[in-house]
Structures are given as structure tokens and as C-alpha cells.
mmCIF file of C-alpha atoms in Angstrom:
data_model
loop_
_atom_site.group_PDB
_atom_site.id
_atom_site.type_symbol
_atom_site.label_atom_id
_atom_site.label_comp_id
_atom_site.label_asym_id
_atom_site.label_seq_id
_atom_site.Cartn_x
_atom_site.Cartn_y
_atom_site.Cartn_z
ATOM 1 C CA UNK A 1 189.379 14.684 53.915
ATOM 2 C CA UNK A 2 191.793 12.025 54.698
ATOM 3 C CA UNK A 3 193.737 14.831 56.999
ATOM 4 C CA UNK A 4 190.351 16.169 58.071
ATOM 5 C CA UNK A 5 189.169 12.235 59.073
ATOM 6 C CA UNK A 6 192.567 12.446 61.353
ATOM 7 C CA UNK A 7 192.418 16.548 62.564
ATOM 8 C CA UNK A 8 188.673 15.228 64.680
ATOM 9 C CA UNK A 9 190.091 11.780 65.269
ATOM 10 C CA UNK A 10 192.889 13.641 66.635
ATOM 11 C CA UNK A 11 189.896 16.805 68.485
ATOM 12 C CA UNK A 12 188.358 12.660 69.846
ATOM 13 C CA UNK A 13 190.950 11.388 71.663
ATOM 14 C CA UNK A 14 192.279 14.291 73.265
ATOM 15 C CA UNK A 15 188.555 15.707 74.448
ATOM 16 C CA UNK A 16 186.519 12.871 74.971
ATOM 17 C CA UNK A 17 189.788 9.268 75.371
ATOM 18 C CA UNK A 18 190.107 6.244 72.401
ATOM 19 C CA UNK A 19 187.952 4.401 74.237
ATOM 20 C CA UNK A 20 184.905 7.422 73.414
ATOM 21 C CA UNK A 21 186.395 7.615 69.590
ATOM 22 C CA UNK A 22 185.635 3.701 69.683
ATOM 23 C CA UNK A 23 181.873 4.960 70.197
ATOM 24 C CA UNK A 24 181.285 8.100 68.898
ATOM 25 C CA UNK A 25 178.284 5.624 66.699
ATOM 26 C CA UNK A 26 176.275 5.832 69.098
ATOM 27 C CA UNK A 27 176.458 10.061 69.469
ATOM 28 C CA UNK A 28 173.836 11.188 72.043
ATOM 29 C CA UNK A 29 170.490 9.596 71.140
ATOM 30 C CA UNK A 30 170.293 6.947 73.119
ATOM 31 C CA UNK A 31 168.464 7.998 76.247
ATOM 32 C CA UNK A 32 168.558 10.620 78.930
ATOM 33 C CA UNK A 33 170.975 10.925 81.684
ATOM 34 C CA UNK A 34 169.951 14.473 82.547
ATOM 35 C CA UNK A 35 167.429 17.094 82.896
ATOM 36 C CA UNK A 36 167.099 18.249 79.465
ATOM 37 C CA UNK A 37 165.711 22.187 79.839
ATOM 38 C CA UNK A 38 167.596 22.147 83.322
ATOM 39 C CA UNK A 39 170.490 24.682 82.617
ATOM 40 C CA UNK A 40 171.095 28.048 83.333
ATOM 41 C CA UNK A 41 169.900 29.877 86.576
ATOM 42 C CA UNK A 42 165.999 29.016 86.278
ATOM 43 C CA UNK A 43 163.546 30.947 87.840
ATOM 44 C CA UNK A 44 166.665 32.115 90.166
ATOM 45 C CA UNK A 45 166.722 36.848 88.635
ATOM 46 C CA UNK A 46 169.947 36.013 86.914
ATOM 47 C CA UNK A 47 172.882 37.677 88.428
ATOM 48 C CA UNK A 48 176.348 40.087 86.897
ATOM 49 C CA UNK A 49 179.269 39.206 86.951
ATOM 50 C CA UNK A 50 181.656 40.348 89.541
ATOM 51 C CA UNK A 51 185.116 42.195 88.718
ATOM 52 C CA UNK A 52 188.309 40.403 90.618
ATOM 53 C CA UNK A 53 191.286 41.133 89.408
ATOM 54 C CA UNK A 54 194.621 39.330 90.427
ATOM 55 C CA UNK A 55 197.841 39.979 90.827
ATOM 56 C CA UNK A 56 198.990 40.287 87.391
ATOM 57 C CA UNK A 57 196.307 41.445 85.800
ATOM 58 C CA UNK A 58 194.155 38.921 84.729
ATOM 59 C CA UNK A 59 189.961 40.046 85.710
ATOM 60 C CA UNK A 60 187.882 36.907 86.903
ATOM 61 C CA UNK A 61 184.322 37.279 86.396
ATOM 62 C CA UNK A 62 182.963 35.809 88.979
ATOM 63 C CA UNK A 63 179.444 35.583 91.028
ATOM 64 C CA UNK A 64 177.739 35.902 94.402
ATOM 65 C CA UNK A 65 174.483 34.389 94.746
ATOM 66 C CA UNK A 66 171.842 33.374 97.686
ATOM 67 C CA UNK A 67 172.084 33.139 101.468
ATOM 68 C CA UNK A 68 173.614 30.831 104.030
ATOM 69 C CA UNK A 69 176.333 28.543 103.761
ATOM 70 C CA UNK A 70 178.875 29.507 101.669
ATOM 71 C CA UNK A 71 180.125 26.801 98.988
ATOM 72 C CA UNK A 72 182.435 27.597 95.992
ATOM 73 C CA UNK A 73 182.503 25.991 92.261
ATOM 74 C CA UNK A 74 185.636 26.390 90.271
ATOM 75 C CA UNK A 75 184.769 24.206 86.512
ATOM 76 C CA UNK A 76 186.602 22.353 84.433
ATOM 77 C CA UNK A 77 189.311 22.728 81.638
ATOM 78 C CA UNK A 78 187.777 24.818 78.557
ATOM 79 C CA UNK A 79 184.774 25.454 79.859
ATOM 80 C CA UNK A 80 182.627 28.111 83.149
ATOM 81 C CA UNK A 81 181.435 28.075 85.119
ATOM 82 C CA UNK A 82 177.882 27.479 82.991
ATOM 83 C CA UNK A 83 178.473 23.884 83.490
ATOM 84 C CA UNK A 84 177.955 24.663 87.024
ATOM 85 C CA UNK A 85 173.914 26.216 86.617
ATOM 86 C CA UNK A 86 172.224 23.415 87.505
ATOM 87 C CA UNK A 87 173.649 22.381 91.051
ATOM 88 C CA UNK A 88 174.505 26.622 91.974
ATOM 89 C CA UNK A 89 170.614 26.685 90.961
ATOM 90 C CA UNK A 90 170.052 23.888 93.461
ATOM 91 C CA UNK A 91 171.755 25.451 96.457
ATOM 92 C CA UNK A 92 170.974 28.931 96.214
ATOM 93 C CA UNK A 93 167.219 27.104 96.306
ATOM 94 C CA UNK A 94 167.696 25.363 99.512
ATOM 95 C CA UNK A 95 169.875 28.644 100.943
ATOM 96 C CA UNK A 96 173.100 28.910 100.376
ATOM 97 C CA UNK A 97 175.344 31.321 99.355
ATOM 98 C CA UNK A 98 177.149 30.040 95.525
ATOM 99 C CA UNK A 99 180.600 31.647 94.671
ATOM 100 C CA UNK A 100 181.043 31.054 91.410
ATOM 101 C CA UNK A 101 183.187 32.060 88.785
ATOM 102 C CA UNK A 102 184.707 31.946 84.827
ATOM 103 C CA UNK A 103 188.634 30.083 85.201
ATOM 104 C CA UNK A 104 191.430 32.548 84.030
ATOM 105 C CA UNK A 105 191.053 32.173 79.948
ATOM 106 C CA UNK A 106 187.500 30.661 80.454
ATOM 107 C CA UNK A 107 184.349 32.305 79.878
ATOM 108 C CA UNK A 108 184.248 35.691 80.073
ATOM 109 C CA UNK A 109 187.667 35.832 82.785
ATOM 110 C CA UNK A 110 190.676 37.374 80.642
ATOM 111 C CA UNK A 111 194.251 35.553 80.666
ATOM 112 C CA UNK A 112 196.229 37.549 82.141
ATOM 113 C CA UNK A 113 200.835 37.576 82.146
ATOM 114 C CA UNK A 114 200.651 34.853 84.430
ATOM 115 C CA UNK A 115 201.582 30.999 83.624
ATOM 116 C CA UNK A 116 199.073 28.788 82.485
ATOM 117 C CA UNK A 117 200.047 26.516 84.924
ATOM 118 C CA UNK A 118 197.988 24.400 87.784
ATOM 119 C CA UNK A 119 199.350 26.356 91.034
ATOM 120 C CA UNK A 120 197.987 29.968 88.838
ATOM 121 C CA UNK A 121 194.521 28.140 89.382
ATOM 122 C CA UNK A 122 195.416 28.449 93.217
ATOM 123 C CA UNK A 123 196.045 31.978 93.430
ATOM 124 C CA UNK A 124 193.340 32.743 91.178
ATOM 125 C CA UNK A 125 191.286 30.448 93.920
ATOM 126 C CA UNK A 126 192.012 33.023 96.920
ATOM 127 C CA UNK A 127 191.774 35.977 94.520
ATOM 128 C CA UNK A 128 188.932 34.967 93.808
ATOM 129 C CA UNK A 129 187.834 34.350 97.921
ATOM 130 C CA UNK A 130 189.692 37.596 99.983
ATOM 131 C CA UNK A 131 187.760 39.256 97.273
ATOM 132 C CA UNK A 132 184.304 37.680 98.853
ATOM 133 C CA UNK A 133 185.207 37.180 101.935
ATOM 134 C CA UNK A 134 184.826 33.424 102.136
ATOM 135 C CA UNK A 135 185.080 32.312 105.603
ATOM 136 C CA UNK A 136 183.978 28.822 106.415
ATOM 137 C CA UNK A 137 183.452 27.464 102.891
ATOM 138 C CA UNK A 138 182.379 24.375 101.671
ATOM 139 C CA UNK A 139 185.583 24.376 98.498
ATOM 140 C CA UNK A 140 183.404 21.567 95.239
ATOM 141 C CA UNK A 141 185.255 21.039 91.803
ATOM 142 C CA UNK A 142 184.879 19.573 88.764
ATOM 143 C CA UNK A 143 187.859 18.088 86.989
ATOM 144 C CA UNK A 144 189.933 21.005 86.282
ATOM 145 C CA UNK A 145 188.011 22.927 89.453
ATOM 146 C CA UNK A 146 189.183 20.134 92.253
ATOM 147 C CA UNK A 147 192.256 20.192 91.063
ATOM 148 C CA UNK A 148 192.772 24.119 91.523
ATOM 149 C CA UNK A 149 191.242 23.023 95.112
ATOM 150 C CA UNK A 150 193.750 20.575 95.290
ATOM 151 C CA UNK A 151 196.918 22.906 94.115
ATOM 152 C CA UNK A 152 195.418 25.341 97.109
ATOM 153 C CA UNK A 153 196.366 22.513 99.319
ATOM 154 C CA UNK A 154 199.660 22.643 97.874
ATOM 155 C CA UNK A 155 200.055 25.818 97.141
ATOM 156 C CA UNK A 156 198.236 27.681 99.956
ATOM 157 C CA UNK A 157 197.926 26.117 102.633
ATOM 158 C CA UNK A 158 196.984 28.429 104.833
ATOM 159 C CA UNK A 159 194.789 29.733 102.870
ATOM 160 C CA UNK A 160 192.271 26.473 102.826
ATOM 161 C CA UNK A 161 192.944 25.666 106.508
ATOM 162 C CA UNK A 162 191.888 29.265 106.567
ATOM 163 C CA UNK A 163 188.946 29.335 104.677
ATOM 164 C CA UNK A 164 187.297 26.226 104.402
ATOM 165 C CA UNK A 165 185.794 23.959 105.957
ATOM 166 C CA UNK A 166 184.951 20.952 103.742
ATOM 167 C CA UNK A 167 186.430 19.562 100.242
ATOM 168 C CA UNK A 168 184.338 17.558 97.099
ATOM 169 C CA UNK A 169 186.229 16.732 94.278
ATOM 170 C CA UNK A 170 184.361 16.322 92.145
ATOM 171 C CA UNK A 171 185.797 13.193 88.233
ATOM 172 C CA UNK A 172 189.090 14.672 89.416
ATOM 173 C CA UNK A 173 192.640 13.462 89.819
ATOM 174 C CA UNK A 174 195.237 14.702 91.603
ATOM 175 C CA UNK A 175 198.554 13.042 89.315
ATOM 176 C CA UNK A 176 199.355 11.161 86.729
ATOM 177 C CA UNK A 177 196.700 12.420 83.497
ATOM 178 C CA UNK A 178 200.019 13.267 80.661
ATOM 179 C CA UNK A 179 199.410 11.706 77.574
ATOM 180 C CA UNK A 180 202.851 8.453 77.355
ATOM 181 C CA UNK A 181 205.312 10.249 75.398
ATOM 182 C CA UNK A 182 207.128 13.933 75.163
ATOM 183 C CA UNK A 183 206.313 13.875 71.062
ATOM 184 C CA UNK A 184 202.713 12.691 72.081
ATOM 185 C CA UNK A 185 202.594 15.622 74.962
ATOM 186 C CA UNK A 186 203.448 18.422 72.900
ATOM 187 C CA UNK A 187 201.510 17.865 69.723
ATOM 188 C CA UNK A 188 198.161 17.262 71.463
ATOM 189 C CA UNK A 189 199.321 20.780 72.768
ATOM 190 C CA UNK A 190 199.825 21.847 69.704
ATOM 191 C CA UNK A 191 195.844 20.331 68.486
ATOM 192 C CA UNK A 192 194.308 22.326 71.620
ATOM 193 C CA UNK A 193 195.774 25.803 70.453
ATOM 194 C CA UNK A 194 195.166 25.527 66.473
ATOM 195 C CA UNK A 195 191.766 26.725 65.819
ATOM 196 C CA UNK A 196 191.270 23.313 63.749
ATOM 197 C CA UNK A 197 189.407 22.013 67.321
ATOM 198 C CA UNK A 198 187.181 25.335 67.646
ATOM 199 C CA UNK A 199 185.985 24.311 64.026
ATOM 200 C CA UNK A 200 185.521 20.682 64.165
ATOM 201 C CA UNK A 201 183.761 21.463 67.381
ATOM 202 C CA UNK A 202 181.170 24.169 65.822
ATOM 203 C CA UNK A 203 180.647 21.472 62.810
ATOM 204 C CA UNK A 204 177.502 19.698 62.558
ATOM 205 C CA UNK A 205 178.967 16.365 64.322
ATOM 206 C CA UNK A 206 181.086 18.308 66.372
ATOM 207 C CA UNK A 207 178.521 17.193 69.351
ATOM 208 C CA UNK A 208 179.980 13.794 68.756
ATOM 209 C CA UNK A 209 183.379 14.872 70.236
ATOM 210 C CA UNK A 210 181.908 15.362 73.263
ATOM 211 C CA UNK A 211 180.070 12.501 73.558
ATOM 212 C CA UNK A 212 182.850 10.509 75.641
ATOM 213 C CA UNK A 213 183.144 13.043 77.889
ATOM 214 C CA UNK A 214 178.803 11.719 79.207
ATOM 215 C CA UNK A 215 178.472 8.431 80.822
ATOM 216 C CA UNK A 216 174.701 6.089 79.471
ATOM 217 C CA UNK A 217 172.274 8.318 77.581
ATOM 218 C CA UNK A 218 173.406 12.071 78.319
ATOM 219 C CA UNK A 219 170.714 14.818 76.688
ATOM 220 C CA UNK A 220 170.972 16.680 73.783
ATOM 221 C CA UNK A 221 171.683 20.476 75.799
ATOM 222 C CA UNK A 222 174.155 18.837 77.478
ATOM 223 C CA UNK A 223 176.147 17.810 74.268
ATOM 224 C CA UNK A 224 175.729 21.801 72.719
ATOM 225 C CA UNK A 225 176.781 23.228 76.178
ATOM 226 C CA UNK A 226 179.954 21.415 76.620
ATOM 227 C CA UNK A 227 180.712 21.550 72.905
ATOM 228 C CA UNK A 228 180.088 25.117 72.790
ATOM 229 C CA UNK A 229 182.590 25.958 75.394
ATOM 230 C CA UNK A 230 184.736 23.449 74.590
ATOM 231 C CA UNK A 231 185.187 25.678 71.074
ATOM 232 C CA UNK A 232 184.102 28.870 72.701
ATOM 233 C CA UNK A 233 187.689 28.846 74.958
ATOM 234 C CA UNK A 234 190.731 30.249 73.630
ATOM 235 C CA UNK A 235 193.610 27.525 71.632
ATOM 236 C CA UNK A 236 196.130 28.649 73.786
ATOM 237 C CA UNK A 237 194.065 28.701 77.586
ATOM 238 C CA UNK A 238 193.268 25.056 76.377
ATOM 239 C CA UNK A 239 196.784 24.004 75.528
ATOM 240 C CA UNK A 240 198.298 25.380 78.131
ATOM 241 C CA UNK A 241 196.272 24.272 81.078
ATOM 242 C CA UNK A 242 196.760 20.492 79.024
ATOM 243 C CA UNK A 243 200.627 20.615 79.375
ATOM 244 C CA UNK A 244 200.565 21.870 83.324
ATOM 245 C CA UNK A 245 197.034 18.747 84.207
ATOM 246 C CA UNK A 246 199.803 16.457 81.886
ATOM 247 C CA UNK A 247 203.754 17.266 83.988
ATOM 248 C CA UNK A 248 201.246 17.602 87.656
ATOM 249 C CA UNK A 249 201.130 15.529 90.491
ATOM 250 C CA UNK A 250 199.236 16.581 93.720
ATOM 251 C CA UNK A 251 199.881 13.883 95.854
ATOM 252 C CA UNK A 252 202.901 15.518 98.403
ATOM 253 C CA UNK A 253 200.344 18.351 99.193
ATOM 254 C CA UNK A 254 196.870 16.681 99.408
ATOM 255 C CA UNK A 255 197.726 14.443 102.181
ATOM 256 C CA UNK A 256 198.544 17.974 104.586
ATOM 257 C CA UNK A 257 194.568 18.121 103.892
ATOM 258 C CA UNK A 258 192.665 17.942 108.383
ATOM 259 C CA UNK A 259 188.994 18.981 107.189
ATOM 260 C CA UNK A 260 186.781 16.286 105.266
ATOM 261 C CA UNK A 261 187.443 15.202 102.116
ATOM 262 C CA UNK A 262 184.226 13.446 99.638
ATOM 263 C CA UNK A 263 186.117 12.322 96.769
ATOM 264 C CA UNK A 264 182.213 11.563 93.875
ATOM 265 C CA UNK A 265 183.385 9.385 90.383
ATOM 266 C CA UNK A 266 181.098 8.404 88.349
ATOM 267 C CA UNK A 267 181.030 5.215 87.300
ATOM 268 C CA UNK A 268 182.319 5.641 83.542
ATOM 269 C CA UNK A 269 184.002 8.669 83.105
ATOM 270 C CA UNK A 270 186.802 7.834 81.233
ATOM 271 C CA UNK A 271 188.698 11.831 81.488
ATOM 272 C CA UNK A 272 189.344 10.953 85.320
ATOM 273 C CA UNK A 273 188.979 7.002 85.462
ATOM 274 C CA UNK A 274 188.254 5.999 88.909
ATOM 275 C CA UNK A 275 191.713 4.707 89.488
ATOM 276 C CA UNK A 276 192.625 7.925 89.575
ATOM 277 C CA UNK A 277 189.616 8.535 92.888
ATOM 278 C CA UNK A 278 190.676 5.763 94.335
ATOM 279 C CA UNK A 279 194.197 7.580 94.676
ATOM 280 C CA UNK A 280 193.010 10.364 96.458
ATOM 281 C CA UNK A 281 191.621 8.961 98.506
ATOM 282 C CA UNK A 282 194.345 6.587 100.145
ATOM 283 C CA UNK A 283 196.086 10.114 100.632
ATOM 284 C CA UNK A 284 193.635 11.766 101.619
ATOM 285 C CA UNK A 285 193.626 11.167 105.101
ATOM 286 C CA UNK A 286 190.348 9.868 105.647
ATOM 287 C CA UNK A 287 188.532 11.081 102.189
ATOM 288 C CA UNK A 288 185.139 9.346 101.453
ATOM 289 C CA UNK A 289 184.657 7.693 97.821
ATOM 290 C CA UNK A 290 180.711 8.238 96.676
ATOM 291 C CA UNK A 291 180.681 6.495 92.647
ATOM 292 C CA UNK A 292 177.694 6.947 90.771
ATOM 293 C CA UNK A 293 176.409 4.028 88.390
ATOM 294 C CA UNK A 294 176.017 4.327 84.940
ATOM 295 C CA UNK A 295 178.017 7.914 84.732
ATOM 296 C CA UNK A 296 180.753 9.438 83.591
ATOM 297 C CA UNK A 297 182.760 12.832 84.002
ATOM 298 C CA UNK A 298 180.441 15.345 83.068
ATOM 299 C CA UNK A 299 178.601 15.033 86.623
ATOM 300 C CA UNK A 300 177.623 18.600 87.704
ATOM 301 C CA UNK A 301 175.278 17.909 84.016
ATOM 302 C CA UNK A 302 174.190 15.124 84.477
ATOM 303 C CA UNK A 303 173.218 14.265 88.290
ATOM 304 C CA UNK A 304 173.102 17.030 90.009
ATOM 305 C CA UNK A 305 170.684 16.374 92.173
ATOM 306 C CA UNK A 306 173.439 13.679 93.490
ATOM 307 C CA UNK A 307 176.314 15.723 93.700
ATOM 308 C CA UNK A 308 174.742 18.979 95.437
ATOM 309 C CA UNK A 309 173.493 15.924 98.550
ATOM 310 C CA UNK A 310 176.904 16.008 98.103
ATOM 311 C CA UNK A 311 177.986 18.955 98.420
ATOM 312 C CA UNK A 312 174.956 19.477 100.986
ATOM 313 C CA UNK A 313 176.313 16.938 103.448
ATOM 314 C CA UNK A 314 179.297 18.625 103.696
ATOM 315 C CA UNK A 315 177.855 21.650 104.481
ATOM 316 C CA UNK A 316 176.794 20.037 107.369
ATOM 317 C CA UNK A 317 179.533 18.041 108.201
#
């Protein structure tokens, strides 16, 4: 029992942050910040995925929906494109073309043989942009999805300039995400690589371990989706990208961004705290900061209206 409590406590620290673990007793029962029943494609016909193959053999599941100005939505670590669906649906219904995809090793996408690194994320995004013939698009990334876009700006600058007209970075960071000492980093990666994390997430108390990634009063549906997606993510993929994010530094690359950029942060984000957004805004020329009061890290779920509004504004920029 003591070992089980230690393991579950470690899961809470890695996934939701130490501050979130101290708040586990609050669970998700104190009201509703998002909208219940807001997940999925809603009244839109659910599209079939398209397969995009990368140079190393990964098969990425891609959804290309709607007509109008194009928006591309890379998603966060440990989840899938489903986190973006409340925003994607709003964009399609308001006359936009939306391209979503599952990051490699997440959701319906394959692992491939390439290193699980931040540059690999940029190469995957490039493959999607080229396969779907995307031009003049708004690239809007959440958490690791934002890092994907900033990696494109760093490692494939020409592709960014050729394909994107604006950027929206949602609850993300460009550097300084390490957990501390090398020993702590190795222990965290080993934990993420263990199936015990998935078992903990699927347990009757699994929703408690994702509570800390939300702000005020998340819905039960949002907690359930987040914990299920994280549990389903391949353990070695979780571990690989956790290590990559811990050593990442994209500040030099994002200083070269020349397209209009908006940085959106939740005031109660405990994973990519507002200090990270401040650093990005001070580094990216002309970047604009939007802070959403009471919101946490999962902004596409917590406040899809506000996130959609910022993306639509970027489309018009």
C-alpha cells in the first residue's frame, strides 16, 4: 500500500505538478468551467482520417475538415487531436478549414523510428503541411503542439515562412521545463515509461491525477477525456517526449519569427506557468499576450470560445 501511494503521488507530481497534488482533495466537483457535452464533432459529420507518412516510416493520422482560411492545430503531450475538437468544430462552423493530426505515437498515429525529439516534431508538422498543401495558414499549437510550431520556426524556418501567416501559442513554453537534477529527470522518465502510470490513470481515482492541469471547476467530461488519453498514450512515447521537453531551448529560434504571434495562457496554469509566456512574448518580435483568468493548462477544453476567438483574430491579421 505504501508503494502504491508513492507511485500514485509521483504520477500526480509529473502530470499535474506538485501544487496540483496538494489540491487533489478538491477533485473536479466544484462547478463547471467548460461546457458539458462540448466534446467530439457535434452536429458535424465525423470525418475519416487521412494517413500521412513521414520519412522514417511513421504513419500520422490527419483530419482535414471544412473550407475557408486554413488553421492547423498540433496537440499536447500525452493526448490526441480530440483535445482540440471543441475549437475545431467552432472554426469549421464559422467558415474555416481545419487540419488536425495525432502527434507520432499518440492517438491513431504510429511511432516510427525517428528519435522522440523536439526537432522530430517539426519534421512531422512539415510533412503534414506539405501533404495537405497548406499555405497562408494560422498555426495554433497547444502545449507540446506549441513547441512543435516553435520547433518549426527553429529547425525549418523556411517552411514556416512559406506556409504560415500567423501563429497562436496556447499554454506552452519554449525552454526551462526541466524537473531539476539529472537524477530527478531520469526517475520521471522511468515513471512515464512504466505501465503503472496508465493503470493509475484508469483507476477509480484516475481523474484526480489530471485535476491539477485544469483551472477553476473543470467538467467531469474534460477530466475523463484527459485521463483516458494520457492512459492510452504509449508509455515509451510519454517518456521520450518528457525527456525532450525537459532539455529543450527554442528561444534563439523563436526570436526569428516574423509572422504575427499571439501567446495565450491560463492564469492558473501550473504546467507551463505564465512566466513562460512572458519569456516567449519578450523574445518573439511583436508578440501579443492574452491571459485567461481562472483557466489552467487545458485551454482548448476549458475555454474553447476564447481560444477560437484568438485564432479567428489571427486569421484576419
